[in-house]
Coordinates of C-alpha atoms in Angstrom, one line a residue:
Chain A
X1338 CA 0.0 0.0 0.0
X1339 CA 1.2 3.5 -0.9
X1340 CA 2.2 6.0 1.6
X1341 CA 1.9 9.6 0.9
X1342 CA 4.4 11.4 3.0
X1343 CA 4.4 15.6 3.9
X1344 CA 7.5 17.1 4.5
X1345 CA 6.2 20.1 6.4
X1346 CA 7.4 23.0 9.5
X1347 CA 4.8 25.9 9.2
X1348 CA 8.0 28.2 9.6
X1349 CA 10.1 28.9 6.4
X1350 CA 14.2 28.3 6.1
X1351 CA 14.3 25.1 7.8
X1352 CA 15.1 22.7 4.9
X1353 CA 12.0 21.0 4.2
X1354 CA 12.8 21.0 0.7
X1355 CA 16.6 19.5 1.2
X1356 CA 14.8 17.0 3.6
X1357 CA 12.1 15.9 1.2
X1358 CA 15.0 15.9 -1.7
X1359 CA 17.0 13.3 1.1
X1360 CA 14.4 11.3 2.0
X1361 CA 13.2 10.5 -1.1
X1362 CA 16.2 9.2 -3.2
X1363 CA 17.1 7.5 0.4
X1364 CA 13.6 5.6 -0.3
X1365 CA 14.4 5.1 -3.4
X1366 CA 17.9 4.1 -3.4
X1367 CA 16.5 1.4 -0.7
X1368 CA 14.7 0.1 -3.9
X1369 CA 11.1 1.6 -3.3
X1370 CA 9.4 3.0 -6.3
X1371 CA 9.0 6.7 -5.1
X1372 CA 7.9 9.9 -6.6
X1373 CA 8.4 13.9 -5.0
X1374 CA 6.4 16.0 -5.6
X1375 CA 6.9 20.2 -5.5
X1376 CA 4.3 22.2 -3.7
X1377 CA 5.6 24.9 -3.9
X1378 CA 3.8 26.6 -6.8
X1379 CA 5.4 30.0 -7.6
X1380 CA 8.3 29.3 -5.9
X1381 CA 9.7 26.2 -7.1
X1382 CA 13.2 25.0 -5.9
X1383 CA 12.8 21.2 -5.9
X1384 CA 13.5 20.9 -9.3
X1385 CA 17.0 22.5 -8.5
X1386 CA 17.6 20.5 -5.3
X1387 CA 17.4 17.2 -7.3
X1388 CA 19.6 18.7 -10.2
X1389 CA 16.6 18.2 -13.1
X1390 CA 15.9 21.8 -13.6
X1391 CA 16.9 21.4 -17.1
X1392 CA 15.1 18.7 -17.8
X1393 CA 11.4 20.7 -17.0
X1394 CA 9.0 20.2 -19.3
X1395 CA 5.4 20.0 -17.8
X1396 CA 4.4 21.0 -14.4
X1397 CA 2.4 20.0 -11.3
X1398 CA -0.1 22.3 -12.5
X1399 CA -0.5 21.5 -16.1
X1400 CA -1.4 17.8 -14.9
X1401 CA -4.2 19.6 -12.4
X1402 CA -5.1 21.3 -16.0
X1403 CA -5.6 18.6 -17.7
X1404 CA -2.5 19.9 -20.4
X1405 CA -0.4 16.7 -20.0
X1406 CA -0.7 13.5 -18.3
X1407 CA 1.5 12.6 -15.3
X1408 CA 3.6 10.4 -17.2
X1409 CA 4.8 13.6 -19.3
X1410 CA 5.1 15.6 -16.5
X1411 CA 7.0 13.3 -14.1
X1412 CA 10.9 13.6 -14.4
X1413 CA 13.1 10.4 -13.7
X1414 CA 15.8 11.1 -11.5
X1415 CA 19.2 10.3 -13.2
X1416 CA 21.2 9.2 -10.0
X1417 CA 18.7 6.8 -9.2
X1418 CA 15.9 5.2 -11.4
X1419 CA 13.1 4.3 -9.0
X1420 CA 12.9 8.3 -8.1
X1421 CA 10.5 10.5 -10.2
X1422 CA 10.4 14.2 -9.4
X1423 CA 6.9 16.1 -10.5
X1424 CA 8.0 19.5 -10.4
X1425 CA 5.9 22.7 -9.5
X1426 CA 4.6 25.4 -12.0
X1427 CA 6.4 28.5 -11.6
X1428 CA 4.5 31.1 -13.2
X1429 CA 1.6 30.2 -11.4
X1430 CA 0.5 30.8 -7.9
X1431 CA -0.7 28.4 -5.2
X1432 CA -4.3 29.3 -6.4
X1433 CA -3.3 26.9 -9.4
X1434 CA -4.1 24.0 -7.1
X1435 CA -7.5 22.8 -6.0
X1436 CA -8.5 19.5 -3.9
X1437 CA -10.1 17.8 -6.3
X1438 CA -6.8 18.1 -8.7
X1439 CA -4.7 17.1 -6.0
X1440 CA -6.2 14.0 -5.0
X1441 CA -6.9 12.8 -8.3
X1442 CA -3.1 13.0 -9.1
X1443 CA -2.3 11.2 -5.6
X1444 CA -4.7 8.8 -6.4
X1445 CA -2.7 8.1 -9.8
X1446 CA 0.6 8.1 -8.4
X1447 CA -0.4 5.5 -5.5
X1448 CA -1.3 3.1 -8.2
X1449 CA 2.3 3.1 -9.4
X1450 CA 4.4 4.0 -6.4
X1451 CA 5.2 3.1 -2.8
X1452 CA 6.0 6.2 -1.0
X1453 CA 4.8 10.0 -2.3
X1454 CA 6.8 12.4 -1.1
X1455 CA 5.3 15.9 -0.9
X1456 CA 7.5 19.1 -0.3
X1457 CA 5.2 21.4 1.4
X1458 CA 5.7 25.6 0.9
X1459 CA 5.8 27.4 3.9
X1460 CA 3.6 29.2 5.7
X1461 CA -0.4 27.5 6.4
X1462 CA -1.9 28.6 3.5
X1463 CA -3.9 26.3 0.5
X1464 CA -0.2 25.2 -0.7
X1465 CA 0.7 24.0 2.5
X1466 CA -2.9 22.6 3.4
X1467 CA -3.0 20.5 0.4
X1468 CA 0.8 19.7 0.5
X1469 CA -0.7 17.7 3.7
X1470 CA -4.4 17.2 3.5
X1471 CA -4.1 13.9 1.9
X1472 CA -1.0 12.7 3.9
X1473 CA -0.3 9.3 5.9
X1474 CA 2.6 10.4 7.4
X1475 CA 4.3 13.7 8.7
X1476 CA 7.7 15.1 8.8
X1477 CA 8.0 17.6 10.9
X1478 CA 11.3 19.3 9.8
X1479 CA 12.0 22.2 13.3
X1480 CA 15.2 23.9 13.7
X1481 CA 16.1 24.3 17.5
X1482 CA 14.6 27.6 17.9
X1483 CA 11.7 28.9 19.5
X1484 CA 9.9 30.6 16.6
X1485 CA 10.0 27.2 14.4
X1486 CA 9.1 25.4 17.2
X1487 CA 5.8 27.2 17.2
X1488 CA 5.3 27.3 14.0
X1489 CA 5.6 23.6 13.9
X1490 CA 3.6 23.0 17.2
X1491 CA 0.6 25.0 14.9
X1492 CA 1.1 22.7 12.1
X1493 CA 0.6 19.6 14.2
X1494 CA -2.5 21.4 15.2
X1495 CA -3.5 21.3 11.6
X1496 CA -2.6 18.0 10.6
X1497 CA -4.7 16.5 13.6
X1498 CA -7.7 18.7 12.6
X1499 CA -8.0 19.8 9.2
X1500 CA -6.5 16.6 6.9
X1501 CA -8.9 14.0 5.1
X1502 CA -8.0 11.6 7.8
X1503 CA -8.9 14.1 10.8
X1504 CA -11.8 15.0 8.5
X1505 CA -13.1 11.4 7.8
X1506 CA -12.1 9.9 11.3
X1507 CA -9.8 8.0 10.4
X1508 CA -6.4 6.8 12.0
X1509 CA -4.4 10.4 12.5
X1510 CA -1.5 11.0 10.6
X1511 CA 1.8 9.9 12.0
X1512 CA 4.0 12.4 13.1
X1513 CA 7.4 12.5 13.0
X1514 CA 10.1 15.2 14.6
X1515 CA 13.2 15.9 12.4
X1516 CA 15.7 18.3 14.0
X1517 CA 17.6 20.2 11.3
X1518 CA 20.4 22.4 11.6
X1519 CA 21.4 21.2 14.9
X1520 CA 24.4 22.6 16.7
X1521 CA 25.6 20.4 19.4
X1522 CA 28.5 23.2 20.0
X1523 CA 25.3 26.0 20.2
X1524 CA 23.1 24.3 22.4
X1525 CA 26.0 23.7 25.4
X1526 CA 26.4 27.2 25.5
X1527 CA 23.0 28.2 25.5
X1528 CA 22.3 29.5 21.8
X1529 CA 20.2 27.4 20.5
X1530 CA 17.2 24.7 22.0
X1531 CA 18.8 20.7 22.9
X1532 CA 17.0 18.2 21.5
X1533 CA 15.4 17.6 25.0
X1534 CA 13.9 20.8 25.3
X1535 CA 12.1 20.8 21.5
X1536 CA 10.7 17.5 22.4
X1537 CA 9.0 18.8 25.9
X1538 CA 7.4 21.0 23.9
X1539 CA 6.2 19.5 21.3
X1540 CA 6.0 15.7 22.7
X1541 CA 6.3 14.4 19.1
X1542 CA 8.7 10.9 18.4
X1543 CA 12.2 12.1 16.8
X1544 CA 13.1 10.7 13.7
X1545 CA 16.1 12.1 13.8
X1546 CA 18.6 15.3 13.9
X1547 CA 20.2 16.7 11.5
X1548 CA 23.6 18.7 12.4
X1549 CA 24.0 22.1 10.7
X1550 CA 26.5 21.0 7.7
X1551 CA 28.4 22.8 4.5
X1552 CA 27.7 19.7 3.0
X1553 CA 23.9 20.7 2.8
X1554 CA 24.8 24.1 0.7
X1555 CA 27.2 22.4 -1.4
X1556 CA 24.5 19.8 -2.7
X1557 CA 22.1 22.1 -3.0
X1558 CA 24.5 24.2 -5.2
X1559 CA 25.3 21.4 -7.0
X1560 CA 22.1 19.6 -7.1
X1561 CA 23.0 16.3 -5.7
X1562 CA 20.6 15.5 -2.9
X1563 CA 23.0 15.4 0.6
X1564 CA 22.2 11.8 1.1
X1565 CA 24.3 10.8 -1.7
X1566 CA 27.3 12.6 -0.1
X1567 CA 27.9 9.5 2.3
X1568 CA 31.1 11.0 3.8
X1569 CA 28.8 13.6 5.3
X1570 CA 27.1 14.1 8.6
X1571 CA 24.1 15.6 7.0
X1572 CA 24.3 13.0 4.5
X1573 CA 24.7 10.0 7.1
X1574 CA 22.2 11.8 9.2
X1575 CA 19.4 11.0 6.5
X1576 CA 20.5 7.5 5.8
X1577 CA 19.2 7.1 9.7
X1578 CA 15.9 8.8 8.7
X1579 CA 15.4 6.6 6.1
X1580 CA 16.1 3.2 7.8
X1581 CA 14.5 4.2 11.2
X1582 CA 11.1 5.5 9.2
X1583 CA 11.2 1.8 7.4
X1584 CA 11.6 -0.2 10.6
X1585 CA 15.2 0.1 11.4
X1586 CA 16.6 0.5 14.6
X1587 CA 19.3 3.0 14.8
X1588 CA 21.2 4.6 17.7
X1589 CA 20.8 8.4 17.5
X1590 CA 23.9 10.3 16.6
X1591 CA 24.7 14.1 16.1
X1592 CA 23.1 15.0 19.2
X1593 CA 26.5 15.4 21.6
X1594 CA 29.1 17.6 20.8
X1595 CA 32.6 16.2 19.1
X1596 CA 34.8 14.7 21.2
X1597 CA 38.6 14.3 21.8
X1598 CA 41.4 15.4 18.8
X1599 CA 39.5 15.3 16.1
X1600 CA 37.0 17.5 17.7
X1601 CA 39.7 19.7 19.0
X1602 CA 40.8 20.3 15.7
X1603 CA 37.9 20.3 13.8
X1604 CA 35.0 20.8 16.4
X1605 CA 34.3 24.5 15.3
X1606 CA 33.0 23.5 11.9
Chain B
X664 CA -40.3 41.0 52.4
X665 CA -41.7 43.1 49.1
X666 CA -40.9 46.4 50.4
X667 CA -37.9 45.5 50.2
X668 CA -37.5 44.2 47.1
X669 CA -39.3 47.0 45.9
X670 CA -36.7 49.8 47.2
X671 CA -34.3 47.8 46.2
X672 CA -35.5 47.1 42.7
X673 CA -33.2 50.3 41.0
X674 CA -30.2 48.9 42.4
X675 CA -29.4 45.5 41.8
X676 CA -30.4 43.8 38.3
X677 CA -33.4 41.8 38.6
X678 CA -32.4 39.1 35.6
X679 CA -29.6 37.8 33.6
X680 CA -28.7 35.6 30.7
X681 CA -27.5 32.6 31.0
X682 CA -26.5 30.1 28.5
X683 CA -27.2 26.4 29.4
X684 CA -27.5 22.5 28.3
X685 CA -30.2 20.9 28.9
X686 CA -30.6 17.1 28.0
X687 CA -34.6 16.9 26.3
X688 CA -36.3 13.8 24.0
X689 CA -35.9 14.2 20.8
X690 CA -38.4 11.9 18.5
X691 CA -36.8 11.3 15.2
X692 CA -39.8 10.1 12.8
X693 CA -39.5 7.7 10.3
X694 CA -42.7 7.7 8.6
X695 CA -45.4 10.8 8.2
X696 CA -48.6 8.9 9.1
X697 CA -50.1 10.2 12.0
X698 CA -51.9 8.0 13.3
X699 CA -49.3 5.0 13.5
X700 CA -47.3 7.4 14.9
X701 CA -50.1 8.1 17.9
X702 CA -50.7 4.4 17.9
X703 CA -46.9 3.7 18.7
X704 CA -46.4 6.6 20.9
X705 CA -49.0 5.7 23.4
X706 CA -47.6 2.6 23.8
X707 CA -44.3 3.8 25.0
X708 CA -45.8 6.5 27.4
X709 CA -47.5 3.4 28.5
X710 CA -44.7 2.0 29.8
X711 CA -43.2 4.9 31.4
X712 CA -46.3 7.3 31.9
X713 CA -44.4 9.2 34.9
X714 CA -40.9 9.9 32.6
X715 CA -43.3 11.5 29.4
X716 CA -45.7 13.4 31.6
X717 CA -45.5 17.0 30.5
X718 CA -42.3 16.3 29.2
X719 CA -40.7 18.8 27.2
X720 CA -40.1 17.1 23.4
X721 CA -38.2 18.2 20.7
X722 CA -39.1 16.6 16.8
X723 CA -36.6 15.7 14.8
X724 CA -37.8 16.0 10.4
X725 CA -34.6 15.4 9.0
X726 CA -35.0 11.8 8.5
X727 CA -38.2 11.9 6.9
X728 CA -37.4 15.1 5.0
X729 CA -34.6 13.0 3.9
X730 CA -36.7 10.5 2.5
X731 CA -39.1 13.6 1.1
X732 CA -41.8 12.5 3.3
X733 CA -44.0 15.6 4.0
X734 CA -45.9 15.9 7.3
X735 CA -48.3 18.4 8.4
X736 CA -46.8 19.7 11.8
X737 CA -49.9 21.3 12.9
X738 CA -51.6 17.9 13.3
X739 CA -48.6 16.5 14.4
X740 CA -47.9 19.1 17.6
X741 CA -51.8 19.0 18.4
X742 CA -51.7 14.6 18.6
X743 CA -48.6 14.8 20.5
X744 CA -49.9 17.9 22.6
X745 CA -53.4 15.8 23.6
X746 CA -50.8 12.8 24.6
X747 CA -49.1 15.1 27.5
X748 CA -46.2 16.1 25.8
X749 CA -44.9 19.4 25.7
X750 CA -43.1 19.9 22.3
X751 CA -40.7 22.8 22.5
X752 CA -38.6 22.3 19.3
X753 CA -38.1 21.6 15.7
X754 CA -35.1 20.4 14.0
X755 CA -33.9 19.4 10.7
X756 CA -37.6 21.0 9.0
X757 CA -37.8 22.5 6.0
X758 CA -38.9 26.2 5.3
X759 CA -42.7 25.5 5.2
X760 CA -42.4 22.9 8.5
X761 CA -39.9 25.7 10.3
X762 CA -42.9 28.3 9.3
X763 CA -45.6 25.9 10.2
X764 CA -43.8 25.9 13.7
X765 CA -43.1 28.8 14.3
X766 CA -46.6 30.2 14.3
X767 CA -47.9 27.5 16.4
X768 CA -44.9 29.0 19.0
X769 CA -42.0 26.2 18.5
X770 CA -38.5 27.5 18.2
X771 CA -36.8 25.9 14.9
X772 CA -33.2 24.5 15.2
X773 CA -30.6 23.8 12.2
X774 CA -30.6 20.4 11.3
X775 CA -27.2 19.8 13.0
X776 CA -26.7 19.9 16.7
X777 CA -24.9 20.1 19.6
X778 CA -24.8 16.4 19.3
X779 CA -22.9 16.5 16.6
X780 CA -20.8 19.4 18.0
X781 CA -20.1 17.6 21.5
X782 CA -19.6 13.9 19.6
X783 CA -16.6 15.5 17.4
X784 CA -15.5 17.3 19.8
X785 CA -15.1 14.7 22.8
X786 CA -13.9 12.1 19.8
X787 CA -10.5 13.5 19.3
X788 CA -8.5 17.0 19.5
X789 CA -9.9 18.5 16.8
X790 CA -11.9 21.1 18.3
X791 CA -10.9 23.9 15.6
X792 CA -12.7 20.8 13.6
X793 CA -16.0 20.4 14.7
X794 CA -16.4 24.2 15.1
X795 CA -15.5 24.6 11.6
X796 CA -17.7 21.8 10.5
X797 CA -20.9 22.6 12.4
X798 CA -20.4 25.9 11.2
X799 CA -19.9 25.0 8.4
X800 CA -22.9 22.7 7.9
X801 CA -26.1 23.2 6.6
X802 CA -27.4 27.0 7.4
X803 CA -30.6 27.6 8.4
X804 CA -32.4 31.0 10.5
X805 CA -32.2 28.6 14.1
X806 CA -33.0 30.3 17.1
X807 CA -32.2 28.2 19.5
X808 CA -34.8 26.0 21.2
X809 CA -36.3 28.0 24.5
X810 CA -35.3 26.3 27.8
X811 CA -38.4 25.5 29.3
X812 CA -38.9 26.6 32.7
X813 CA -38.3 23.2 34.6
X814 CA -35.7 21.2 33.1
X815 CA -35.9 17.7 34.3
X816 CA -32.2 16.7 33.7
X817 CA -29.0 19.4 33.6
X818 CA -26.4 17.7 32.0
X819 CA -23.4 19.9 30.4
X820 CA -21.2 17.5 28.2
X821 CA -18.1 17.0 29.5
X822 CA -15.3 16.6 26.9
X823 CA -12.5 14.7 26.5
X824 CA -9.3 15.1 24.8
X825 CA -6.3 12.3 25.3
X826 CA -4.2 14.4 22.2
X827 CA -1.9 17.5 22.9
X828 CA -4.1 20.6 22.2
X829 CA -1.6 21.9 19.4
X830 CA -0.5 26.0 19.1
X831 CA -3.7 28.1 17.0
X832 CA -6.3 25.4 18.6
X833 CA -9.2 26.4 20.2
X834 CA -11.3 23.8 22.2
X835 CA -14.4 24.7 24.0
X836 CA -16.3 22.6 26.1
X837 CA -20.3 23.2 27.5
X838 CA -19.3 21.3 30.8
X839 CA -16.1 20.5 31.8
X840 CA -12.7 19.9 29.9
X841 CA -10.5 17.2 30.7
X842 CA -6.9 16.6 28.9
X843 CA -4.7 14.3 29.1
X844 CA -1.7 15.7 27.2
X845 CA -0.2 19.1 26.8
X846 CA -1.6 22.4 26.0
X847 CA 0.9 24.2 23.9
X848 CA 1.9 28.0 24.4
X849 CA -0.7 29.6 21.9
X850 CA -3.6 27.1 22.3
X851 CA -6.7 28.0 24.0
X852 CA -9.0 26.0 26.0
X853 CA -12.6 27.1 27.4
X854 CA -14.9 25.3 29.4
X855 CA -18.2 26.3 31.1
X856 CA -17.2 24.2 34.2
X857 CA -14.0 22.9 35.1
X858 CA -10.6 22.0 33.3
X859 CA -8.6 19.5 34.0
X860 CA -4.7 19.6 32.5
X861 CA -2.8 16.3 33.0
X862 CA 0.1 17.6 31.1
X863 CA 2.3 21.0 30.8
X864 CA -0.2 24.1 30.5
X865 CA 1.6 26.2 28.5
X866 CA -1.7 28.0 26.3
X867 CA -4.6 30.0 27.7
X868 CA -7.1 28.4 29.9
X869 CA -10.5 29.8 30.9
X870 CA -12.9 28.0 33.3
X871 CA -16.5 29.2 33.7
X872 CA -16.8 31.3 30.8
X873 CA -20.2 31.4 31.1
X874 CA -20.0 33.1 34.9
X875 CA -20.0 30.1 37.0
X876 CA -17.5 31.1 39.4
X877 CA -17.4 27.7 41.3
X878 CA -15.6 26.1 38.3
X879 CA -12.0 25.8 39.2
X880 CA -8.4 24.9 36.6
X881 CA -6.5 22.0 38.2
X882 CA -3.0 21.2 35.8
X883 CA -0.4 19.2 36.5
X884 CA 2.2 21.9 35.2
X885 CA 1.1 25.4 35.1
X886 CA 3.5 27.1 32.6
X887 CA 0.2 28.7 31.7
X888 CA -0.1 32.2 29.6
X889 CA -3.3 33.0 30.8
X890 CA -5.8 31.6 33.0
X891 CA -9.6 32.7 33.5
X892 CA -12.0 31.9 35.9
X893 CA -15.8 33.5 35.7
X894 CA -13.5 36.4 34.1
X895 CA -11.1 36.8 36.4
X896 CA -7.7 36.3 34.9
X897 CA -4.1 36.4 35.5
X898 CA -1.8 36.7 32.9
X899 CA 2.2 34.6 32.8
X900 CA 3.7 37.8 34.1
X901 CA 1.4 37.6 37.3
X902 CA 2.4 34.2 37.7
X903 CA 5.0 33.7 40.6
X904 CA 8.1 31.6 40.1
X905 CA 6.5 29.5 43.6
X906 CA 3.6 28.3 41.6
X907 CA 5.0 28.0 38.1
X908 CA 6.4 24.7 36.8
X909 CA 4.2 23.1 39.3
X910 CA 1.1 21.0 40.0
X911 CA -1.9 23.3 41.1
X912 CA -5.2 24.0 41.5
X913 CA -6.8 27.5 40.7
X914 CA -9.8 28.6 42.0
X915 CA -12.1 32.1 42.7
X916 CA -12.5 33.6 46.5
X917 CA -13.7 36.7 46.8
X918 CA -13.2 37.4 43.0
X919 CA -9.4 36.8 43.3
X920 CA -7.7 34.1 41.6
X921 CA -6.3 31.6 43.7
X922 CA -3.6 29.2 43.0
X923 CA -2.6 26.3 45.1
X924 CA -0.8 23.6 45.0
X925 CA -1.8 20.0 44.8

């Protein structure tokens, strides 16, 4: 059975886009037929992320339109050929998408794919409302501060009350808690939130954290997703994600700061 | 005694609103033939003449309207009137039924009600939810059905909520509010009776917001950024570091908040 996933944080900045970019060739490379899709009408940057900006033909919207079919518009991703990418329209605005649109292309995809990765915009708006509205699982991507704790804590709020499974009754989406941009260094001197404290607050199970990492611009820049850099933290610290979201049971890592020489000499990265 | 009450009549307000709950019959009718209907009625006030004595009644017309039955509520009211029932409602009628009702002196109600409301709302934390849904239901002109003057049962629906009441949620309860997970900083949680927190506190929380200033806030961590009783609030900065973090009970003396702990 499919699983549509939302990659989603209320609060704008905090990498849901790199996430949803990670996640999904991780999926993928673990040999599950997976497609992303961009929410993020009018401001598209998946496309970029995945390194297939060139390669744009049709858009979300024109398949909402009815201008192409979904096998014109979906882009195959060329590191990794179980991962399709459906990018977002760029001229348009979020107004472009309606429900009914939406769930008709969901319903398509989940006849051909396992997991559906959606790359919610920020904000709460209709972009981000039907990024998740059809969802079966949640990432929650926070940074360790207080504003996009909030944020997120108000887009749990929604998920639990205004999706087709609150709306229906149905089993509530799964939540998950990704930290991104975590800085064990910032925490112990008080800068930023510990893991600890972003959990009290928003009681949620952690996936996983992500450490703040130059590997995370440089794949953006050059449109690799950050999972394929293996050497990485950021990289390593999505594999986790991956395997712990399918079933794995991996020790947490990234959470303390560096230790001994090597974080000496290298712990002010 | 009146000459009192007479001098004292300029002074101090003689009534006052109140909003209440009030638990009546409601006879849901499946078919539009009277007299079966009179036939099967009188058998059930048969066998519990004393409970449907002058008991108030509200119909329910959406099931039949549903199955676009018609039934004349003028015969209707006067067959259950000569039984000993007292009907005090419509709900779910069309315009003409509504009409019909109204000028025999029977308050019309939407098809949806506070069932619905208080079944969402006790089912899961979705309070913004229901209120959107209810709202957003059906619309018809419903005034709301007159209390009648002797109420045989009060019973205010308590709700129950065992998810965390998320930031930009609003839950409102007509009896008293029970959780039993967080209340993040920027929810808000109102209950005409009391509210029970078995987690952190961290929203707003307002107890008897319909003036009963018995109702009291119990929490098991009061990190709380405002907190109401009957009106009377505090606000986080009033909040000492002795009560804060901790497990306490707040309650109205003398129209000042008091908090103790528990």
């Amino acid at each position: 059975m499919a699983r549509i996933i939302v990659v989603t944080s209320g609060k704008g900045g905090v990498g849901k886009t790199t996430t949803s970019a990670a996640i999904a060739m991780g999926l993928a490379k673990k040999g599950h037929k997976t497609a992303v899709i961009d929410f993020d009408v009018g401001l598209r940057n998946l496309d970029l992320i995945m390194g297939c900006e060139r390669r744009v033909v049709y858009d979300f919207v024109n398949v909402i339109n009815g201008e192409a079919t979904l096998n014109q518009a979906l882009i195959r991703d060329k590191n990794c050929n179980q991962l399709y990418i459906l990018p977002a329209s760029q001229t348009r605005d979020k107004d472009a998408l309606t429900q009914e649109g939406v769930g008709k292309i969901l319903d398509e995809l989940k006849k051909e794919f396992k997991y559906i990765v959606c790359d919610s915009p920020a904000g709460i708006e209709k972009g981000a409302h039907l990024a998740m509205y059809f969802a079966d699982d949640a990432f929650i991507v926070t940074n360790p501060e207080v504003s996009s704790v909030r944020d997120s804590d108000r887009m749990l709020g929604i998920l639990s009350s205004k999706s087709r499974r609150a709306e229906q009754s149905e089993e509530p989406i799964k939540e998950y808690l990704l930290l991104s941009r975590y800085s064990p260094d910032r925490v112990k001197l008080g800068e930023m939130l510990s893991v600890d404290d972003v959990q009290e607050i928003l009681s949620l199970h952690l996936l996983g954290v992500i450490p703040e990492s130059k590997s995370v611009l440089n794949a953006s820049n050059s449109g690799t997703p950050v999972i394929l850099d293996e050497k990485s933290d950021a990289g390593q610290a999505y594999a986790d994600i991956v395997a712990r979201y399918l079933g794995e049971d991996r020790p947490h890592r990234f959470i303390d700061e560096k230790k001994g020489l090597f974080g000496k000499l290298f712990g002010g990265r | 005694m009146s000459t009192d009450s007479q001098q004292n009549i300029h002074h101090l307000p003689v009534l006052e609103f109140k909003s209440s709950t009030f638990s009546v019959p409601v006879l849901v009718l499946a078919s539009n033939d009277i007299i079966t209907i009179e036939q099967q009625l009188q058998e059930k006030i048969r066998l519990a003449p004393e409970f449907f004595k002058n008991s108030p009644l509200v119909f329910d017309l959406q099931e039949l309207n549903s199955l676009d039955l018609d039934i004349d509520v003028a015969s209707l009211t006067n067959m259950i009137r000569k039984l000993g029932l007292l009907p005090i409602g419509i709900r779910g009628g069309v315009a003409q039924q509504n009409q019909q009702a109204l000028e025999l002196g029977i308050p019309t109600h939407s098809g949806h009600s506070a069932r619905d409301g208080a079944h969402a709302a006790s089912q899961s934390g979705t309070g913004v939810a229901s209120t959107a849904a209810t709202s957003g239901s059906k619309k018809q002109q419903a005034p709301k059905p007159e209390a009648d003057p002797e109420p045989q049962t009060v019973t205010a629906s308590t709700v129950l909520l065992t998810q965390p009441v998320r930031s930009g949620q609003r839950i409102y309860a007509a009896g008293d509010l029970i959780i039993l997970a967080q209340v993040s900083a920027g929810a808000e949680i109102l209950a005409e009776g009391n509210i029970h927190v078995y987690g952190s506190l961290r929203g707003r929380a307002l107890a008897g917001v319909q003036g009963n200033t018995e109702a009291r806030i119990f929490c098991s961590d009061l990190q709380a950024e405002l907190i109401s009783i009957a009106g009377n609030y505090k606000i986080s900065e009033d909040l000492n570091g002795a009560v804060l973090n901790q497990p306490v009970q707040i309650y109205l003396q003398n129209h000042t908040l008091v908090i103790k702990d528990i």
